[in-house]
Coordinates of C-alpha atoms in Angstrom, one line a residue:
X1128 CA 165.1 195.8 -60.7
X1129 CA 164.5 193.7 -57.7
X1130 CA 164.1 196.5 -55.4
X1131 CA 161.7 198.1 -58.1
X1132 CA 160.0 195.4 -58.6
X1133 CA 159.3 194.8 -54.6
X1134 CA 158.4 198.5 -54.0
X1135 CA 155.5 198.5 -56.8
X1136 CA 154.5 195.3 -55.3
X1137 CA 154.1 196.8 -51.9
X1138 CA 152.2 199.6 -53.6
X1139 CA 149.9 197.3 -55.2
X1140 CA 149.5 195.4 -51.5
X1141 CA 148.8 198.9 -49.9
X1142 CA 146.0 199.3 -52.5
X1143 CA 144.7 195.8 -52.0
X1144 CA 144.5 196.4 -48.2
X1145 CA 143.4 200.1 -48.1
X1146 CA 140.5 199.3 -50.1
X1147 CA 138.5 196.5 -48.2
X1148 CA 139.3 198.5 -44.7
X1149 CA 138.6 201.9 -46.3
X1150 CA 135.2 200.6 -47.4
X1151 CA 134.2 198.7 -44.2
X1152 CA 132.9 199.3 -40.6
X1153 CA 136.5 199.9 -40.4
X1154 CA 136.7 203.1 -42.6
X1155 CA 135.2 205.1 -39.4
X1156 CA 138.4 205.1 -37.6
X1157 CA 140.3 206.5 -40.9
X1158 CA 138.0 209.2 -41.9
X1159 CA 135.4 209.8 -39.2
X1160 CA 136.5 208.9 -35.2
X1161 CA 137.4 211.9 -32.9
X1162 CA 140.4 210.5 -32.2
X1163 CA 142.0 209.9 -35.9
X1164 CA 141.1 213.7 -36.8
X1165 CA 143.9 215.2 -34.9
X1166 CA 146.7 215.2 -37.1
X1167 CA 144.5 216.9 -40.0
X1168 CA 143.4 219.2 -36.9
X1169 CA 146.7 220.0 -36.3
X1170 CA 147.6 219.9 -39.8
X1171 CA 145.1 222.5 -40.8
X1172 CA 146.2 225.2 -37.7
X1173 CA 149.3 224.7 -38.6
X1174 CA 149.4 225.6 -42.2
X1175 CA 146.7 228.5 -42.1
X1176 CA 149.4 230.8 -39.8
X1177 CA 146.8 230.1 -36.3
X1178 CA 148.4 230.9 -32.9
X1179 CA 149.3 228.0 -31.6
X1180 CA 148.7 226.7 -28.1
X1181 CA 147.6 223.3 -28.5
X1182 CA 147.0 220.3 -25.7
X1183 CA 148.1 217.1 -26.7
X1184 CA 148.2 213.6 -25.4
X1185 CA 152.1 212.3 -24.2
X1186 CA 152.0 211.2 -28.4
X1187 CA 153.1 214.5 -30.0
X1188 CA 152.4 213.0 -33.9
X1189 CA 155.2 215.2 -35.2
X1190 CA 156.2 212.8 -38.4
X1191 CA 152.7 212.0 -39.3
X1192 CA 151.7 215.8 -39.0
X1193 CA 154.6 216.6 -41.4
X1194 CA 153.5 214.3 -43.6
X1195 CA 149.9 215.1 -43.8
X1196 CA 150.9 218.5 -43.8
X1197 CA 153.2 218.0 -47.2
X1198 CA 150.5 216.3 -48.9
X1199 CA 148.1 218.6 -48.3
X1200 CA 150.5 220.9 -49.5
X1201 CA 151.2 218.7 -52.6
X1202 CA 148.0 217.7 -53.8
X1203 CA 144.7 219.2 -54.5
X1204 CA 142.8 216.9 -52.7
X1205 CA 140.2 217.2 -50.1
X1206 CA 140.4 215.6 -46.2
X1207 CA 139.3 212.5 -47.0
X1208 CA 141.2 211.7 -50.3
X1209 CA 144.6 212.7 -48.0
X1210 CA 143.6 210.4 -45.0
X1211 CA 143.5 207.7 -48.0
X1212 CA 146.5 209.0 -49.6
X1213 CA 148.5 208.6 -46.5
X1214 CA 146.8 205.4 -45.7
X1215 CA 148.3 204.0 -48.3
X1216 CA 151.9 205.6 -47.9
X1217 CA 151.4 204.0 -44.2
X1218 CA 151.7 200.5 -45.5
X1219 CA 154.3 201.6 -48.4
X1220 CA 156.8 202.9 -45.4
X1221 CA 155.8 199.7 -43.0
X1222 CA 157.5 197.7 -46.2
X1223 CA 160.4 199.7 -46.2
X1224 CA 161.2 199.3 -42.6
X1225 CA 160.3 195.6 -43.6
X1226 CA 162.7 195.7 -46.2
X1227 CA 165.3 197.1 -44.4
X1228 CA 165.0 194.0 -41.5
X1229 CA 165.2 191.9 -44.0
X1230 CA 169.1 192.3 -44.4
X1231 CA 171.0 193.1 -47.7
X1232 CA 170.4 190.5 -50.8
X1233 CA 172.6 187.9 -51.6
X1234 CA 173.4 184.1 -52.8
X1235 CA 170.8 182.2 -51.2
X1236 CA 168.5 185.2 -49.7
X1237 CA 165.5 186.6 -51.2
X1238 CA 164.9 189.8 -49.2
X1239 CA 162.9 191.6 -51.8
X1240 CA 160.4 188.8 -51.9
X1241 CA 160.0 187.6 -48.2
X1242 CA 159.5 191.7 -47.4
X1243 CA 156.9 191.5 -49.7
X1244 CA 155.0 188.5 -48.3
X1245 CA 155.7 189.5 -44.7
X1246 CA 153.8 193.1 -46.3
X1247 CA 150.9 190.5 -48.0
X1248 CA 150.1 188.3 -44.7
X1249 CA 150.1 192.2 -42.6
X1250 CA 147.5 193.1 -45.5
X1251 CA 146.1 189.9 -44.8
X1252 CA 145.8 190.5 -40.8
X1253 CA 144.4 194.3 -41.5
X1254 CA 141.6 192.8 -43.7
X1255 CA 140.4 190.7 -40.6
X1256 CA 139.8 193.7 -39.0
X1257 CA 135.9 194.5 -39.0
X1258 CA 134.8 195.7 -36.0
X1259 CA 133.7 199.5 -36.2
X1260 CA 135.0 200.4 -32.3
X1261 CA 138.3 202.2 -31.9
X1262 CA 138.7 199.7 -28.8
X1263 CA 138.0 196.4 -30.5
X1264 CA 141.7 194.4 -30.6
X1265 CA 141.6 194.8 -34.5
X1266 CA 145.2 196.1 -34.3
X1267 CA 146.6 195.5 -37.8
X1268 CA 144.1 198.2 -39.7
X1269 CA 144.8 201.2 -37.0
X1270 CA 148.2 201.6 -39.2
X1271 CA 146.1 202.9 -42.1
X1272 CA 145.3 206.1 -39.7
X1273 CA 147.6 209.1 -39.4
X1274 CA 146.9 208.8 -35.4
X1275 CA 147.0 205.6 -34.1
X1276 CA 150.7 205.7 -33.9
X1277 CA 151.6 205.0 -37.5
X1278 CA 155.1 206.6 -37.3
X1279 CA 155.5 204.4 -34.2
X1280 CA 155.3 201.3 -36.0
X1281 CA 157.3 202.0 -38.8
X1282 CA 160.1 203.6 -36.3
X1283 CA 160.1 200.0 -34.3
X1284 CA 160.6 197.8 -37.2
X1285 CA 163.2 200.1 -39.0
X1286 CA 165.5 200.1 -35.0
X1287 CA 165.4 196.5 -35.4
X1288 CA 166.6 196.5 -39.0
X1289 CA 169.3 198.8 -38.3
X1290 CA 170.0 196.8 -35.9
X1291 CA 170.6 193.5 -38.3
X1292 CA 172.3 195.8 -40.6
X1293 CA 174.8 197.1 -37.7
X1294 CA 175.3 193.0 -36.6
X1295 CA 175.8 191.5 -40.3
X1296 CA 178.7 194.7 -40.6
X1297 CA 180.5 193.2 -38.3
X1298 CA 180.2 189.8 -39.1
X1299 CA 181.3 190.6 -42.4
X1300 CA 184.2 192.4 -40.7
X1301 CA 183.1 195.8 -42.1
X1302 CA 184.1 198.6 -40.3
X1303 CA 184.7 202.4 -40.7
X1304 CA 181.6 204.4 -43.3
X1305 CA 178.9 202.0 -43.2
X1306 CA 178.9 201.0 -39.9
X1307 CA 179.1 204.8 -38.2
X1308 CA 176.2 205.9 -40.7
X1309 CA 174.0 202.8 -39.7
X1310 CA 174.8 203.5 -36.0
X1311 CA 174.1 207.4 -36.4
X1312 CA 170.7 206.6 -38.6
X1313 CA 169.6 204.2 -35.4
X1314 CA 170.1 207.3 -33.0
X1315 CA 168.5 209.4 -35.4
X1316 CA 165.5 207.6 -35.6
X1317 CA 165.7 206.7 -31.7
X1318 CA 165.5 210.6 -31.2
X1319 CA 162.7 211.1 -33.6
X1320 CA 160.3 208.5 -32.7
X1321 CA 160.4 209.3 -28.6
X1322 CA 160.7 212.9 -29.0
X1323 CA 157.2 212.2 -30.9
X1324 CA 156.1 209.6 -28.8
X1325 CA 157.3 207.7 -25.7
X1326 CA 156.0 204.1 -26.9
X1327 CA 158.9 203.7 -28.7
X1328 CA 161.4 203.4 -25.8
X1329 CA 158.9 200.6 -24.7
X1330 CA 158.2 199.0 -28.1
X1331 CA 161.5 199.1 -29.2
X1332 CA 164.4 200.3 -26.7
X1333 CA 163.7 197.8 -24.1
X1334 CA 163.0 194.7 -25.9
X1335 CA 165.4 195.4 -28.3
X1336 CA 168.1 196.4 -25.5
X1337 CA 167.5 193.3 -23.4
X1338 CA 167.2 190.8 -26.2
X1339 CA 170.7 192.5 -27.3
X1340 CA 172.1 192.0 -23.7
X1341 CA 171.0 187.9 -23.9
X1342 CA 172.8 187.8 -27.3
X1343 CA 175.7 189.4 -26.1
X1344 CA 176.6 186.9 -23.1
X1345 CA 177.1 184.3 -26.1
X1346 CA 178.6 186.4 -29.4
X1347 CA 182.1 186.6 -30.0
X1348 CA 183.1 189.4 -30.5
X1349 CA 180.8 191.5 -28.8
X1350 CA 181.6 195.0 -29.8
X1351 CA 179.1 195.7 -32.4
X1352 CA 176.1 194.6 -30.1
X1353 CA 177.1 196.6 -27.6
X1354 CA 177.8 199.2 -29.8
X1355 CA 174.2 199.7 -30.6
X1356 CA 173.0 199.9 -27.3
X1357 CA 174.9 203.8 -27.3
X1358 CA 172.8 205.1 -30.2
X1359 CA 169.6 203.3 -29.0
X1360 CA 169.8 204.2 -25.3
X1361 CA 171.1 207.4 -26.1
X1362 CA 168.8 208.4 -28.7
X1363 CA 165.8 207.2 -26.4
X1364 CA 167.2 209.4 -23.8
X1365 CA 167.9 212.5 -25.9
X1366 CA 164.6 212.2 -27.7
X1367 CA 163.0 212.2 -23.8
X1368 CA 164.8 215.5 -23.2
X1369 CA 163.9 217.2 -26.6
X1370 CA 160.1 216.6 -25.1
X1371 CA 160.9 219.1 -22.2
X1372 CA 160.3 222.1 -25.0
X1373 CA 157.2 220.8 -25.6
X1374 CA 155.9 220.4 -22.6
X1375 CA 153.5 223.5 -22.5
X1376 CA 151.6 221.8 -25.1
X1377 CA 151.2 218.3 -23.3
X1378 CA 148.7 217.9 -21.5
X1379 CA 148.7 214.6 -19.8
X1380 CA 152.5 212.6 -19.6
X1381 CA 151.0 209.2 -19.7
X1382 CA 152.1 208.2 -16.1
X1383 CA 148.6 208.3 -15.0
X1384 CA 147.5 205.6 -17.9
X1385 CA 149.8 203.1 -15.7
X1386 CA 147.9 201.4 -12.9
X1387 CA 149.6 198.3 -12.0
X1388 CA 147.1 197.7 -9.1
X1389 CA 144.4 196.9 -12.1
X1390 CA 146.6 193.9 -13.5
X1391 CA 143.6 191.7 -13.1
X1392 CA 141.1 194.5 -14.3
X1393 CA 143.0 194.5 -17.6
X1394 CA 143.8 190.8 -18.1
X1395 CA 139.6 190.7 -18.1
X1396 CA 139.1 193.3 -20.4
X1397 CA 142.0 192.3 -22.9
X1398 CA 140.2 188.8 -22.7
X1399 CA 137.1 190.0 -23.7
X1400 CA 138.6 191.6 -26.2
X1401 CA 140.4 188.6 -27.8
X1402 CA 136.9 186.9 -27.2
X1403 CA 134.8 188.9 -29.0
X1404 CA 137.7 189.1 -32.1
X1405 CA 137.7 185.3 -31.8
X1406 CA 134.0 185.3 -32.4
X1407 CA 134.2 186.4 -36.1
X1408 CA 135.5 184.4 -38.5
X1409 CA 137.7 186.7 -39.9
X1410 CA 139.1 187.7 -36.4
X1411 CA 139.4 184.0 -35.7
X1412 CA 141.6 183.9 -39.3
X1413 CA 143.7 186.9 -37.8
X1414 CA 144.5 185.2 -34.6
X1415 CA 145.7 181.7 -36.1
X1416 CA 148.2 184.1 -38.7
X1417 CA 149.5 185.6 -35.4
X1418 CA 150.3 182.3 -33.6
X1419 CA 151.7 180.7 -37.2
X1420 CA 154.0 183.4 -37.1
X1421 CA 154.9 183.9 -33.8
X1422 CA 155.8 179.9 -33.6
X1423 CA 157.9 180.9 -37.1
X1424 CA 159.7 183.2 -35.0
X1425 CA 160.2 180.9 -32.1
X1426 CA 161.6 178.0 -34.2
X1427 CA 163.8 180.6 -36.1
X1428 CA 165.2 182.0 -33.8
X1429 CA 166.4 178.2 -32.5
X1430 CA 168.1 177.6 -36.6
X1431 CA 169.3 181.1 -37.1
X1432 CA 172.5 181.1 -38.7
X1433 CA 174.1 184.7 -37.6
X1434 CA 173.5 186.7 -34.9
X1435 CA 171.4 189.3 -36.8
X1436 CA 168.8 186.6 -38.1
X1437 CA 168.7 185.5 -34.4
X1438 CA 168.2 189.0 -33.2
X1439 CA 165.0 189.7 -35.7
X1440 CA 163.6 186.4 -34.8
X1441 CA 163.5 186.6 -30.9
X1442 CA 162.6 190.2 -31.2
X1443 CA 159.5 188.8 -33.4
X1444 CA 158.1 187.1 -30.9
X1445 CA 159.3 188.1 -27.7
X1446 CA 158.2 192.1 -28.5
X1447 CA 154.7 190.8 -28.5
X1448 CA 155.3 189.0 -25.0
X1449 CA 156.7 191.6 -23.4
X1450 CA 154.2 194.4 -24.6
X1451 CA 151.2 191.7 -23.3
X1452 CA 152.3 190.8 -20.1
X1453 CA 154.4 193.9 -19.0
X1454 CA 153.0 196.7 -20.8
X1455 CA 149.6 195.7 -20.6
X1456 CA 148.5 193.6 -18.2
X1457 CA 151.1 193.9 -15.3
X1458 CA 150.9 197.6 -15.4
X1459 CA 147.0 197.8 -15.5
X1460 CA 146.5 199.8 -19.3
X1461 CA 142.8 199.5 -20.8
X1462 CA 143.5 200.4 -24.4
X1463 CA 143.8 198.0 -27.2
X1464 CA 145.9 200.4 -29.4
X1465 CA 148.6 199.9 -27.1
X1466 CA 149.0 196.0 -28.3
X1467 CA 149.8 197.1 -31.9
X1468 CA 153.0 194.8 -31.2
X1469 CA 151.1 191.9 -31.6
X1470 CA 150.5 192.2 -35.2
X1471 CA 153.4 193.6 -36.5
X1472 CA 156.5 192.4 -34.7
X1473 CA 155.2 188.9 -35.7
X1474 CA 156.1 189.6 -39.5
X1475 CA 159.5 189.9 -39.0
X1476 CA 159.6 185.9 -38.5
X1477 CA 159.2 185.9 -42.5
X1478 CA 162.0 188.3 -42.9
X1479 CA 164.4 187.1 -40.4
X1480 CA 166.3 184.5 -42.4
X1481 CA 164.8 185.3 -46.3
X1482 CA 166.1 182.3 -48.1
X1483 CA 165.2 181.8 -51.6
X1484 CA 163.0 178.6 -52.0
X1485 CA 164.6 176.0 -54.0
X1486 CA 162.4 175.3 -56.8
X1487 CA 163.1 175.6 -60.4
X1488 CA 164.4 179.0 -62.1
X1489 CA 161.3 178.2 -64.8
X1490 CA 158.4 177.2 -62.2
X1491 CA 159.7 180.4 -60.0
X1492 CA 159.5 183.0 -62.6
X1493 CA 156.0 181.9 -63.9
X1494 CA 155.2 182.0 -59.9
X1495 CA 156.0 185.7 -59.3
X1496 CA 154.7 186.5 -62.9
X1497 CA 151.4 185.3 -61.8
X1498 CA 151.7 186.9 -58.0
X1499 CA 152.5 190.0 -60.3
X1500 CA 149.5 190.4 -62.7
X1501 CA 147.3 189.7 -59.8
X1502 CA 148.7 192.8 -57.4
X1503 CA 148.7 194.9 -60.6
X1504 CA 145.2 194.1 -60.9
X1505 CA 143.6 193.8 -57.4
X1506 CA 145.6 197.5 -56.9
X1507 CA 144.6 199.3 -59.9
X1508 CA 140.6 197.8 -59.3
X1509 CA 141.5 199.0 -55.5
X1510 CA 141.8 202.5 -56.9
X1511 CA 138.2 203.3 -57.5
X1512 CA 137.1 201.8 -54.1
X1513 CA 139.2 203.4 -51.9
X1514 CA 137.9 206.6 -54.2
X1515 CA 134.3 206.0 -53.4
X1516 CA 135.1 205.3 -49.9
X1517 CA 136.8 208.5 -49.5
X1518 CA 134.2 210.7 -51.7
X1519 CA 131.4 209.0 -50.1
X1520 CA 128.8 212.1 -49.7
X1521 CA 128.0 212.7 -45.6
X1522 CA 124.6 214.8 -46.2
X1523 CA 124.6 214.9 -42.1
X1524 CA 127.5 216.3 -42.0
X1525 CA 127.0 218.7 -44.9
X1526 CA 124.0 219.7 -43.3
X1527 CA 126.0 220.7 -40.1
X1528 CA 129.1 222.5 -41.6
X1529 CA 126.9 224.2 -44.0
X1530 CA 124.7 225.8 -41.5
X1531 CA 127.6 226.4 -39.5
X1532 CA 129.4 228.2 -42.2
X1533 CA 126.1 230.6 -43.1
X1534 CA 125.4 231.8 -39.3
X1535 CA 128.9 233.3 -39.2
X1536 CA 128.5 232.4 -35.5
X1537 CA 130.4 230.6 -32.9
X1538 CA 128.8 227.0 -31.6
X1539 CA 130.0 223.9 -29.1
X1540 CA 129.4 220.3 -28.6
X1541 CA 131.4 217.6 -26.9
X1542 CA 134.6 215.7 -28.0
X1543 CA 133.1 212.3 -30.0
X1544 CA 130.5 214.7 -31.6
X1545 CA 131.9 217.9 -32.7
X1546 CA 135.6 216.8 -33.2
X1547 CA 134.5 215.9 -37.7
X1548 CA 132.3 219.0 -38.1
X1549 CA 134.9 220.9 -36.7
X1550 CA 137.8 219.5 -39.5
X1551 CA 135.2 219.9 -42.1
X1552 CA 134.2 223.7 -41.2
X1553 CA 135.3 227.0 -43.8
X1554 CA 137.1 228.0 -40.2
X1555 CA 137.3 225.4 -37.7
X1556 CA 137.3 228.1 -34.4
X1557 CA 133.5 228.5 -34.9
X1558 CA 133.0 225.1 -33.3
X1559 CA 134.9 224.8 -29.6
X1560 CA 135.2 221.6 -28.0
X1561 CA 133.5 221.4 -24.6
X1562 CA 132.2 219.4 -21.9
X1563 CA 128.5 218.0 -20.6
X1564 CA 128.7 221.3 -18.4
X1565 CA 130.2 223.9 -21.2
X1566 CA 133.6 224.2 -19.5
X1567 CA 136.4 224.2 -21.9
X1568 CA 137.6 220.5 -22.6
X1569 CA 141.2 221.3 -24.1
X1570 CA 142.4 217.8 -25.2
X1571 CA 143.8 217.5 -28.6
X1572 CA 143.0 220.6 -30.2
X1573 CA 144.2 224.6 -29.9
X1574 CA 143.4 226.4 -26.8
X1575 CA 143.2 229.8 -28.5
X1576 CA 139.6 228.0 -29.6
X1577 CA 138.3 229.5 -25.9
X1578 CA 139.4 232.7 -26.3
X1579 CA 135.5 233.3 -27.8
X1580 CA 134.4 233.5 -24.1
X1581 CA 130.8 232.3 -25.2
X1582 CA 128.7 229.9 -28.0
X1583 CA 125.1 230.6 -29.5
X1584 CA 124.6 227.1 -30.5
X1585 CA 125.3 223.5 -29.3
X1586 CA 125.9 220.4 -32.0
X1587 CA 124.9 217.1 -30.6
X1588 CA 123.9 213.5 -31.8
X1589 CA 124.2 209.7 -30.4
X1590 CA 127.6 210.3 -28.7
X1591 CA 126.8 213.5 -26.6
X1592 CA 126.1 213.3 -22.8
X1593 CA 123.2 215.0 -21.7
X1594 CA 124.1 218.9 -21.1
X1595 CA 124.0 220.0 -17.6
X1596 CA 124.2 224.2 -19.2
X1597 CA 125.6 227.0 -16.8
X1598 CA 122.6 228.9 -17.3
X1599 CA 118.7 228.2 -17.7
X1600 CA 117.7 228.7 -21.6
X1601 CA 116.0 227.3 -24.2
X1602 CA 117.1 226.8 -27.6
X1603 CA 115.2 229.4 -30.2
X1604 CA 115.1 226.4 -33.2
X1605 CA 116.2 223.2 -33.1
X1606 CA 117.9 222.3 -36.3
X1607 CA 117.2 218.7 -37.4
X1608 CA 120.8 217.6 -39.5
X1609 CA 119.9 213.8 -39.2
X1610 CA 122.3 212.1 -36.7
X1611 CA 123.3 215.3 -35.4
X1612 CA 120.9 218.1 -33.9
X1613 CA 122.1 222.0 -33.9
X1614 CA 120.4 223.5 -30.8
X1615 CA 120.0 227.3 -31.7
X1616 CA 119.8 230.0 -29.0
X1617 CA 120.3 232.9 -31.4
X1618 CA 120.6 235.7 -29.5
X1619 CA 121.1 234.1 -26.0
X1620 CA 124.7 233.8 -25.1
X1621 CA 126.1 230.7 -23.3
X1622 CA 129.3 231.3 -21.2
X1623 CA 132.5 229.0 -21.4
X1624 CA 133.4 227.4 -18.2
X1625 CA 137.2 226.9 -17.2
X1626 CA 139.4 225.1 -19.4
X1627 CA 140.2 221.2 -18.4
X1628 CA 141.5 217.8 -20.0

């Protein structure tokens, strides 16, 4: 009943928070920004039979395209209503992996209910987030997208809790069953997440790994921590090779996003960054929830009674440290995504040692009855927000997609701008992704999309760099769809250029 009872709180949190980010300035990186529509891109090629022959980032998104994939599959639902659908799943499998750091209930410990706060205050942190730009450090709200390395996160937290759950087995002196599944599910997962995307083995693998080593030079015995560096290492390393199959369909490694001589570069733009969150007072609320918890970590993992609640408490807040300094700064990175860390490692400082507070059984009950009715509440009035948010009409975009869809004909336009028409479109090949200068820009999307050779009509709006055409034409009709224009050459044929990313 416990376990019930936390799951359909987490469900009711997931609502709570999906809601408010859904409907704000937010709600463009979940249903709208060129970069959060691969997945359903991907999605959609994949389930219609397409030849595939797509060029990805190093991030290959294989869990979250499954999952999309299912629900589409599942529910009669339009794009929208699936990227809120799996929005809210996003949070709902965050608490699991929560709940599973969080270490097995049991006189004294409340799991159930610290997994659900440490859920609540990430809620909390993702409802801070306001700005509109995917590069703003408003980290906690990218894990409502099916891009933004959702799997990643949830891959991260449940290592470490497999990790506590591996530790406390051999505290307890359990041996045998258990113990070999845990051990096998933490190389499972290891595989998984860096055969989908190589953050992991820096998110996870080497904090975890070296805060494993420091704990190892003062546990007796020390067999079951260095048990777990075989699955984790290994699975790291095996999910690295499984990558080579893919590599046709990679199109940049990630080694190039490491520049270590633009350290300083970085630390200035990450500042900025931090600056302008710290100018809103809701940003300025995020930020003092981080450094509460990451001091909660820092002063747990000093009163830490066993080795496992030690190991989830340094991880808490030295995964954030590391990711900062080393992954960020020192080796000269300019994305904020890549800080995601930072708002989630922090939680497991509430999970780390779940005692139950020691107040009365009568005062405690009325407590959570309260806490209850409220979540029951705020999710089910969540419902019909997130709803509107995901129905809300786009006549722009209608405008675009339907003309598209009547002239039968095959169009372009740049990466920002034609990336949502494109999703939204009867058949999403009549709209290829290009560059200023109409060569073929083949990043994140299916390269089959050039075989057309040539486009009749170019879609552009705010985002779209001033064309610099192959050849010397003018369009026939100008099509006025609001923020986006359709120029219209009719007859005229415009040649692709070469393929690059």
């Amino acid at each position: 009943m416990r376990e019930l009872a936390g799951w359909s709180s987490a469900a009711a949190i997931a609502l709570v928070t999906a809601g408010p980010v859904a409907s704000s300035a937010r709600a463009d990186l979940v249903f709208r920004d060129g970069d959060s529509l691969v997945v359903a891109l991907l999605s959609r090629s994949l389930l219609s039979g397409d030849a595939l022959d797509w060029a990805m980032s190093s991030v290959l998104f294989l869990p979250e395209t499954a999952g999309y994939s299912a629900l589409d599959l599942a529910l009669p639902l339009g794009v929208n209503a699936i990227l809120a659908v799996s929005a809210v799943l996003n949070l709902l499998a965050l608490y699991g992996a929560i709940r599973v750091a969080a270490g097995r209930a049991g006189e004294g410990r409340a799991p159930v209910a610290w997994s659900v706060i440490a859920l609540g205050v990430f809620g909390i942190l993702a409802m801070t987030d306001v700005s509109a730009s995917r590069d703003a450090l408003d980290l906690a709200s990218l894990q409502l997208t099916t891009t933004y390395y959702s799997s990643t996160v949830v891959a991260v937290v449940l290592s470490i809790g497999l990790a506590r759950r591996i530790l406390d087995c051999g505290e307890r002196g359990e041996r045998g069953g258990r113990t070999v599944a845990l051990l096998i599910t933490l190389g499972l997962v290891s595989t998984v997440a860096t055969l989908s995307n190589p953050l992991f083995a820096v998110w996870a693998t080497i904090t975890v790994v070296a805060v494993l080593a420091i704990l190892a030079l003062r546990a007796t015995p020390r067999a079951p921590i260095l048990t777990m560096l075989v699955p984790l290492l290994g699975g790291t390393a095996l999910g690295i090779v499984l990558r080579i199959p893919f590599a046709p369909w990679i199109a940049n490694t990630g080694v190039g996003y490491a520049q270590p001589a633009l350290w300083a570069e970085s630390l200035q733009y990450y500042g900025r960054l931090l600056t302008e969150r710290l100018q809103h007072p809701l940003g300025a609320l995020g930020a003092i929830l981080v450094v509460a918890l990451l001091v909660l970590a820092i002063v747990g993992s000093r009163r830490a009674e066993d080795t496992g609640s030690r190991l989830v408490a340094v991880v808490a807040w030295s995964a954030p440290l590391i990711v900062v300094v080393v992954g960020a700064i020192a080796l000269g990175t300019h994305a904020a995504r890549y800080l995601q860390p930072v708002a989630f490692m922090p939680l497991l400082a509430l999970v780390a040692s779940p005692r139950v507070v020691h107040i009365s059984v009568r005062v405690r009950s009325r407590v959570a009855a309260g806490i209850a009715v409220l979540l029951l509440v705020g999710g089910a009035l969540s419902i019909p927000r997130l709803s509107d948010a995901a129905s809300k009409p786009d006549v722009d975009l209608a405008c675009v997609t339907d003309w598209v869809d009547a002239s039968k004909r095959t169009g372009a336009g740049q990466f920002w701008t034609v990336r949502l028409p494109k999703l939204h479109l009867a058949d999403p090949s009549h709209l290829v992704q290009v560059d200023h200068q109409l060569n073929g820009y083949a990043w994140l999307v299916n390269r089959t999309d050039f075989d057309v050779g040539e486009v009749s009509f170019l879609v552009e709006d705010s985002q779209t760099v001033q064309w610099d055409l192959p050849v010397a034409v003018v369009p026939d009709e100008v099509v006025d769809c609001g923020r986006y224009s359709i120029l219209d050459f009719g007859e005229q044929a415009l040649p692709l250029g070469p393929q690059r990313s």
